[in-house]
Tab-separated table of C-alpha atoms in Angstrom:
chain	number	residue	atom	x	y	z
A	1	MET	CA	17.035	61.881	-91.020
A	2	TYR	CA	16.149	58.541	-89.407
A	3	ILE	CA	15.586	58.518	-85.657
A	4	PRO	CA	15.149	55.018	-84.236
A	5	VAL	CA	12.281	54.348	-81.845
A	6	LYS	CA	13.065	52.798	-78.496
A	7	HIS	CA	11.801	49.241	-78.236
A	8	GLU	CA	9.615	49.987	-75.209
A	9	ASN	CA	7.904	52.858	-77.069
A	10	LYS	CA	7.160	50.875	-80.208
A	11	LYS	CA	3.508	50.016	-80.791
A	12	ALA	CA	2.265	46.732	-82.201
A	13	TRP	CA	0.828	46.410	-85.708
A	14	GLY	CA	-2.476	48.228	-86.160
A	15	GLU	CA	-2.429	50.165	-82.905
A	16	ASN	CA	-1.813	53.551	-84.528
A	17	SER	CA	-4.315	53.166	-87.360
A	18	GLY	CA	-7.016	51.306	-85.442
A	19	ALA	CA	-6.887	48.410	-87.918
A	20	LYS	CA	-6.361	45.892	-85.141
A	21	ASP	CA	-9.533	46.972	-83.331
A	22	SER	CA	-11.642	47.045	-86.497
A	23	LEU	CA	-10.518	43.510	-87.400
A	24	LYS	CA	-11.391	42.308	-83.899
A	25	GLU	CA	-14.844	43.821	-84.269
A	26	ARG	CA	-15.314	42.311	-87.753
A	27	ASN	CA	-14.246	38.876	-86.516
A	28	ARG	CA	-16.655	39.081	-83.592
A	29	GLU	CA	-19.477	39.981	-85.999
A	30	ILE	CA	-18.597	36.997	-88.196
A	31	PHE	CA	-18.645	34.692	-85.178
A	32	ASP	CA	-21.982	36.066	-83.960
A	33	LEU	CA	-23.565	35.666	-87.404
A	34	TYR	CA	-22.222	32.126	-87.644
A	35	ASN	CA	-23.813	31.327	-84.281
A	36	GLN	CA	-27.111	32.731	-85.591
A	37	GLY	CA	-27.048	30.162	-88.395
A	38	ILE	CA	-25.450	31.999	-91.315
A	39	SER	CA	-23.412	29.541	-93.374
A	40	ILE	CA	-19.660	29.784	-93.841
A	41	ARG	CA	-20.174	30.220	-97.582
A	42	GLU	CA	-22.547	33.165	-97.059
A	43	LEU	CA	-20.153	34.798	-94.581
A	44	ALA	CA	-17.268	34.389	-97.014
A	45	GLN	CA	-19.263	36.125	-99.747
A	46	GLN	CA	-20.517	38.861	-97.433
A	47	TYR	CA	-17.065	39.746	-96.059
A	48	TYR	CA	-15.067	39.011	-99.251
A	49	LEU	CA	-12.989	36.357	-97.495
A	50	THR	CA	-12.265	32.731	-98.315
A	51	GLU	CA	-14.178	29.986	-96.552
A	52	HIS	CA	-10.857	28.906	-95.041
A	53	SER	CA	-10.424	32.375	-93.499
A	54	ILE	CA	-13.952	32.305	-92.092
A	55	ARG	CA	-13.293	28.908	-90.495
A	56	ARG	CA	-10.046	30.210	-88.986
A	57	ILE	CA	-11.826	33.253	-87.535
A	58	ILE	CA	-14.578	31.064	-86.045
A	59	ARG	CA	-12.010	28.694	-84.541
A	60	GLN	CA	-10.074	31.601	-82.993
A	61	GLU	CA	-13.212	33.212	-81.587
A	62	LYS	CA	-14.272	29.904	-80.011
A	63	GLN	CA	-10.951	29.800	-78.176
A	64	ILE	CA	-11.463	33.297	-76.786
A	65	ILE	CA	-14.825	32.443	-75.214
């Protein structure tokens, strides 16, 4: 039986599993390593992401600071 969840009780993506927090932590690590001089190419290989994704993460983290 399906019981709908009230809109005010609904959680955002990743809040139940903790995925949202772990991605925030990963992105912060990427940004910190980039600031320490690690190249975008090396970060992409280390985290199994594209260079485009690494650039996007760095750009977003710069906006947060």
